[in-house]
Amino acid sequence: MDSISVATITPLGHQALRTPRTRDEHLARVLSREDFLLFDGAMGTQLQARGLAAGEIPELLCLTNPQEITEIHAAYVAAGSEVVTTNTFGANRTKLAGHATVEQIFGAAVSCARASGARYVAADIGPTGALLQPMGTLSFDDAYELFAEQVRAADAAGADLFIIETMADLAEAKAALLAAKENSDLPAFVTMTFDEDGRTFLGTTPEVAAATLSALGADVVGINCSLGPADVAPLVRRMMAWASCPVMAQANAGLPHVHDGQTLYSIKPGEYCEAVRGMLDFGVTVIGGCCGTSPDFIAGEKALLEGREVAPRDLCADFAVASAQQLVSIPAGHVGVIGERINPTGKKRLKEALRSGNHDYVMGEAISQTDAGAQILDVNAGLPEIDERATLVRLVSELQGVTTLPLQIDSSDPAAIEAAVRLYPGKPIINSTNGKQESLDAVLPIARHYGCAIVCLTLDEQGIPATAEGRLAVARRIVAACDEIGIPRQDVVVDCLAMAASTDQTAPRAILEAMRLVKRELSGVRCVLGVSNISFGLPFRPLINATFLSAAFAAGLDLAIVNPMNERLMDVVNSWRVLSGEDENAQVYVGAYAGRSDAPAAAASAPAFDTSTSEGIAKTLDSMADTLQKIASQVSGAPAPAAVAQDATPQVTASDDGPESQIRDLVLAGRKGPIPEAVKLILADTDPAHDSMYVINQVLIPALDEVGARFEKGTFFLPQLMASAEAAKAGFTVLRESASTSDVPSKGKIALATVKGDIHDIGKNIVRMLLENYGYDVIDLGRDVDPQAFTDVVVEQHIELAGLSALMTTTVPAMAETIELLHDQAPWCKVIVGGAVLNPEYAEMVGADFYAKDANESARIAGEVLG
Amino acid sequence: MPHGLRIAREALAIGSVSRSEVLRYLGYQGQPLSPELDRRIDDTVARCIRIARSRMCMASYAVREIGAQGVALEGCTLRLTGHDIVEHLADASEVMLFATTLGAGIDRELRRLSLTDALEQVIFDAAATALVERATDAAEARARAYAAEANAYTSWRFSPGYGDLPLGAQGDFLAALDATRQLGITLTPSDLMVPTKSVTALVGIHPTAQPGLVSSCSICSLSDFCTIRQTGRTCRG
C-alpha cells in the first residue's frame, strides 16, 4: 500500500468547448489534418557537439549564450523547419534548482527561438525527471504544478504551441497536458518515447497513448526519441486508428557510439528520410527529428513534403477505454463484460473492507474478476460513513497495482468522480450521468474535459419512464447534450435500466424494446445494462439473469455489468459470442467448452437438502455427516472415526490427532491449503467452548508462537516464518467469515509506515503480515510517509503503538522527526523502529521506545504493549 | 591508450541467477527446506527472469584531476568526492560509469505482490536483487574487456552511497549516462532510484593491475548494521 495524495481541484462547472488559439491559418489546417508541419531536429546533441558537458543544465545557455542557441535554431530554419523547439526540455523549477527562474528561462528561450526567424516557436516541456506515485514519490498535483508553471511562463513569453515530449509515464503526460489545457489556450502536442518492446518504460502501448491523450484533448499526439525511424514507424502506425487528432513522429538518428572521441549516430539523413517517407504514406503529418538529427535531416524531410498530399486515414469508431497498459475496444456487434463486484451495496465484507481501510479483500475481488474474464472493472466506494472521494481515489490507485483492466468510475458524487478520473492514467468510463439537468450540468463537463466514456441512465426528474418510448426520449435528450458539449458518440453508453420483473412483468420487454430503439434512433451510441436487477425478488436469480442477458444481447446490449464469477452468466456471454460471430470459428468457445456436457455430475454437485419431511431431514443429516467425514479424512489423511458414519448427529471429538493438532502441524509446515476445512471442523463440533476465540487462543496463536520460537533459534528462516503466518491467516479468514465480527475482537490498532524519503517497503510489509496474523488491526500508511501525516493518523485514531521502518542512513533523520512529532502530539503512543540501518543504539538515539531486529520481534513487542 | 566507449542502451540477456544467492538474501543459513518452498523459490526466480527487461548503459570519461577532495572528469559535471573514491581511483586515467536496471515491470510486480502476497513479494524481491547484481556483473565485464583491449586494468566496482562517496552524486551520475532517457531510471528527492532494481557503478581504468576485484567491508557504511557478516559471509558472496 502506498500513500496517495488526493487531488485538490476546483469544480469544473461549464467549460466552453475550446478551440486552440492558432498563430495562423496554416497551423489551424495542420491541426485539422489538412496540412503537414515540419519541426526541427535535436537540440541536446547539437549543444554537446559544441562542448556542453554531460550534467550541465543546458537551459541556462539561453541566458548565458543566447547567440549560440539562436544559431542552432537558425540552422534548422535555413534547412526548412517551420517550427523550432525552445531549449527548455528540463526547464522546470526542480531541475533548474534555483539557478534561474522558470520565467527567466522561457522568456530567454522563446526570444532565442523567435530571433531565428522561425514561423512557429514550440515551447518544449520534457519530463520532470521524477517518477509519479504510486511507483515513484512525486504526487500528480505536484507534477501538475511544475508543468503549469512552465505553461504559464511559455504562454507569457509568446510561444505558439507546446510540445510535451519524451514522456514515458502516461500519468505524467496527462498531468502535463492538463496543465497546458487548463492554463493556456495554445495548441498542445504530446509525444511519448517507446522501448524496443513497443511499450514505454512504464508499460504504455502506442494505442493506449493515442486513445488516452487524444481523448484528453491533445491537439497532436505521437512518438519521439525512442529508436531510429525504421523502428519507430511500426509503433506510430499503431497509433493511427486511435488518435482523433494529427499524429507526429520525431525519431532518433539511431544509437550513439564513440569514434575518435566524438559521439556519432548510426543513421544518416538519406536512410532516415526513407523511413519517414513510409510514415507519411500511412498518414503521419507532423515530422522532425530527435537525438542525433541535424539540419541535414530536416532538409531531407522538407524535400519529402514538397508537393505531397496528406494521406487519408481510417479512424476506428469502436467503443474503447484504456488503462495505462491495456486498451480494451468493443467493436460494434461485439459484447463486453464489466465486473460489478467492487460495489459495497449489499456486500458485508466489502463494506467492512472500505470502512477499515484494509483493502486486501477488494484487491482479491479485482483479481478474481480479472481471471474470470471481465474486460472492465466497475469501482464504487459509496458508503455514507466514509470519505467516498478519498477512498475512491485510493482504490483506483491500488487497483492499478493488481489489474491492467480499465476501470469504470462509479459514483453519484461528481467531486469524487472528478478526483478519480483526473488522476487515472488512461481512459476510464464514468458511471454515471442521467437525464436530470443537475446531473448533466455536473457530470458531462467532467467526461468531456478528461476524455472519458460515460454511462447515461435513462431517468430524469420524473423518474424512470415505464415505456420504451419514454426511455428513448430521455436518452435522446442526454445524447443531444453529449453532442453539444463534444463527447463523441462512441464514448456515450446508454443504460436503459433493468427493473425487477417480480414487481412488473412488463418491465423486461420495455427494457429490451428501449435498447432496440436507442440503437436504431441514436446512431453510434452503445448500450450498457446492470443485468441482475431484473431478477430481484425471485428465487434462483442467476437463471433469470442468464435468460434476460441472452435476450438483451439479441436486443443490442453492448456492455453487460455482471458478476463474472457467475459461471452461468459467463456461459451466456461465451455462447452469444459464437452465435453473433464475434468468436470467429468458435475458437474460444471450443477451447473452453469442448468435452463439457449437461449430464448431472451427481458427486460434484451440492446436495439438495429436503427438510420438508422427517424422512427428508434424516437424509439431510446423513448427507451432512457424510460430508463431514470426507472433510475429516482430508484433514487427517486417515478415515474419520466410524461412529460419525453411523450416527445421524455428527460428532468429531478433539484428540491428539484431531483438527487442533492438524492445524498446528500445518501452520508449522507453512501449508495453508487444508487449514480452512480443519477450522470449520472445530467450529462445527458440539462443544460450545469451541468457538472462534478457542481457535485463536488455543490453536492458532500457540502455533504461531512456536513458529516465532523456531525463527528465533534459527531453525526457521524468513520465508518459513512467513509461510506459517500465511497458513495461520487462512484460519483467521475462516473465522472472520463464519462469525460476526464481534466474535473476533481486535487486539488493538498498530500504525505502520516506511519513513519519508524511503521507498523500501518489504520489511514493513512482513511486519504487517505477521501482526495481522496475531489479530492486530494494522493501519498501513505505506512508504515515503510524511511525519505529520503519520502523526495525524495516530492522533485521530488514538493509536497506541506505531512501527517505523527506514532502510537508508539518509532517511533516519526523517524517522527521528516522526518520533519527535509523535512524542509531542501523541504522547500515549509507543514507537517500535526497525530496518537495515538501525541497531539498539541508533533506535535509542532517534527516540524510539523499542528496537525490533526482525518482524518476529515486532510481534513480541506488540504483545508486550497491547496484550 | 583507451579510445573511449559509449553504450547508449543495450539489452542484457541474463538467463539464470544463482539459487544460493537468492537464498542468502532471504537470510538462509542451511535450514531444511520443504519441497513446497523449494519449488516456490524456483518458480519465482523463473518469473522474475521472465518479467525483467535487463538493460545497461555505459560511458567512459577521462580523469581530469584527482585532488584530495575528489575526482573531476572531462566533459561531465559528475564530481566524485570523498576519501575512499580518491584512494580507489589513485592512478586511474579514465573511469567507466555504468547503470543497469531490470525495468519498471519488476516494480509493478513487487507492488502487485505487496497488495496480494507478502511472502511472494519477499522471494521475488530477493530474486530481483540477485538478478540486477548479475546484470551489473555483466556490465562490469564489458568495462573490464574494454580495459584489457588497451592493456589496462579495472579496479573493483564502486557505487554512490558506498564508503564516503555520497548518494547525492546519483543525479550527476545518471546525467553523465543519459540514463533517465535511455533506461528510464529516475530519482526520488532522497536520491533513491526508481525502478528500484537499478544499480549505478563505476570502475577505474588503471595502467597497473589492481589489488582485488571485490569491494571490502571495511569502508562499507552499513558495516555497523550488517547481519550477513555474522553468518560468516558477505553480501558479495
PDB file of N, CA, C and O in Angstrom, chain A residues 9 11 21 88 193 241 336 343 346 460 469 589 653 693 838 840 855:
ATOM      1  N   ILE A   9      -8.645  20.010  -6.276  1.00  0.00           N
ATOM      2  CA  ILE A   9      -9.064  20.592  -7.545  1.00  0.00           C
ATOM      3  C   ILE A   9     -10.322  21.409  -7.358  1.00  0.00           C
ATOM      4  O   ILE A   9     -11.089  21.186  -6.433  1.00  0.00           O
ATOM      5  N   PRO A  11     -14.006  22.574  -8.798  1.00  0.00           N
ATOM      6  CA  PRO A  11     -15.007  22.004  -9.689  1.00  0.00           C
ATOM      7  C   PRO A  11     -14.947  22.691 -11.054  1.00  0.00           C
ATOM      8  O   PRO A  11     -14.628  23.869 -11.157  1.00  0.00           O
ATOM      9  N   ARG A  21      -5.945  28.408 -29.795  1.00  0.00           N
ATOM     10  CA  ARG A  21      -5.548  29.658 -30.442  1.00  0.00           C
ATOM     11  C   ARG A  21      -4.376  29.358 -31.367  1.00  0.00           C
ATOM     12  O   ARG A  21      -3.317  28.944 -30.906  1.00  0.00           O
ATOM     13  N   THR A  88      14.231  24.242 -23.670  1.00  0.00           N
ATOM     14  CA  THR A  88      13.632  24.278 -22.328  1.00  0.00           C
ATOM     15  C   THR A  88      13.215  22.894 -21.844  1.00  0.00           C
ATOM     16  O   THR A  88      12.385  22.766 -20.968  1.00  0.00           O
ATOM     17  N   THR A 193       7.889   8.316 -25.535  1.00  0.00           N
ATOM     18  CA  THR A 193       9.048   7.568 -26.024  1.00  0.00           C
ATOM     19  C   THR A 193       8.887   6.090 -25.694  1.00  0.00           C
ATOM     20  O   THR A 193       8.436   5.740 -24.603  1.00  0.00           O
ATOM     21  N   ALA A 241      -5.067   4.567 -35.845  1.00  0.00           N
ATOM     22  CA  ALA A 241      -6.501   4.322 -35.749  1.00  0.00           C
ATOM     23  C   ALA A 241      -7.117   4.947 -34.505  1.00  0.00           C
ATOM     24  O   ALA A 241      -8.326   5.177 -34.455  1.00  0.00           O
ATOM     25  N   GLY A 336     -19.169  -6.883 -24.344  1.00  0.00           N
ATOM     26  CA  GLY A 336     -18.136  -6.776 -23.322  1.00  0.00           C
ATOM     27  C   GLY A 336     -18.710  -7.005 -21.933  1.00  0.00           C
ATOM     28  O   GLY A 336     -19.902  -6.826 -21.698  1.00  0.00           O
ATOM     29  N   ASN A 343     -18.484  -3.012  -5.354  1.00  0.00           N
ATOM     30  CA  ASN A 343     -19.572  -2.091  -5.047  1.00  0.00           C
ATOM     31  C   ASN A 343     -20.143  -2.550  -3.718  1.00  0.00           C
ATOM     32  O   ASN A 343     -20.593  -3.689  -3.601  1.00  0.00           O
ATOM     33  N   GLY A 346     -25.052  -3.957  -0.400  1.00  0.00           N
ATOM     34  CA  GLY A 346     -25.464  -5.325  -0.082  1.00  0.00           C
ATOM     35  C   GLY A 346     -24.313  -6.298   0.126  1.00  0.00           C
ATOM     36  O   GLY A 346     -24.531  -7.497   0.143  1.00  0.00           O
ATOM     37  N   ASP A 460     -34.966  10.726 -15.332  1.00  0.00           N
ATOM     38  CA  ASP A 460     -34.836  12.171 -15.173  1.00  0.00           C
ATOM     39  C   ASP A 460     -35.645  12.641 -13.976  1.00  0.00           C
ATOM     40  O   ASP A 460     -35.990  11.835 -13.116  1.00  0.00           O
ATOM     41  N   GLU A 469     -40.560   4.006 -25.206  1.00  0.00           N
ATOM     42  CA  GLU A 469     -40.520   5.315 -25.856  1.00  0.00           C
ATOM     43  C   GLU A 469     -40.078   6.395 -24.868  1.00  0.00           C
ATOM     44  O   GLU A 469     -39.335   7.310 -25.216  1.00  0.00           O
ATOM     45  N   TYR A 589     -14.702 -20.589 -27.759  1.00  0.00           N
ATOM     46  CA  TYR A 589     -15.741 -21.435 -27.174  1.00  0.00           C
ATOM     47  C   TYR A 589     -15.290 -22.891 -27.141  1.00  0.00           C
ATOM     48  O   TYR A 589     -15.395 -23.567 -26.109  1.00  0.00           O
ATOM     49  N   THR A 653     -14.598 -35.591  17.827  1.00  0.00           N
ATOM     50  CA  THR A 653     -14.004 -35.240  19.113  1.00  0.00           C
ATOM     51  C   THR A 653     -12.557 -34.849  18.908  1.00  0.00           C
ATOM     52  O   THR A 653     -11.856 -35.417  18.080  1.00  0.00           O
ATOM     53  N   MET A 693     -12.865 -17.785  19.489  1.00  0.00           N
ATOM     54  CA  MET A 693     -11.794 -17.421  20.417  1.00  0.00           C
ATOM     55  C   MET A 693     -10.963 -18.635  20.802  1.00  0.00           C
ATOM     56  O   MET A 693      -9.760 -18.542  21.013  1.00  0.00           O
ATOM     57  N   LEU A 838      19.457   0.338  11.342  1.00  0.00           N
ATOM     58  CA  LEU A 838      19.234   0.626  12.758  1.00  0.00           C
ATOM     59  C   LEU A 838      19.805  -0.486  13.625  1.00  0.00           C
ATOM     60  O   LEU A 838      19.925  -1.629  13.186  1.00  0.00           O
ATOM     61  N   PRO A 840      20.148  -1.236  18.257  1.00  0.00           N
ATOM     62  CA  PRO A 840      19.548  -0.730  19.508  1.00  0.00           C
ATOM     63  C   PRO A 840      20.038   0.674  19.871  1.00  0.00           C
ATOM     64  O   PRO A 840      19.263   1.510  20.334  1.00  0.00           O
ATOM     65  N   ALA A 855      10.731  -9.050  12.127  1.00  0.00           N
ATOM     66  CA  ALA A 855       9.272  -8.979  12.222  1.00  0.00           C
ATOM     67  C   ALA A 855       8.767  -9.746  13.444  1.00  0.00           C
ATOM     68  O   ALA A 855       7.832  -9.327  14.134  1.00  0.00           O
TER      69      ALA A 855
END
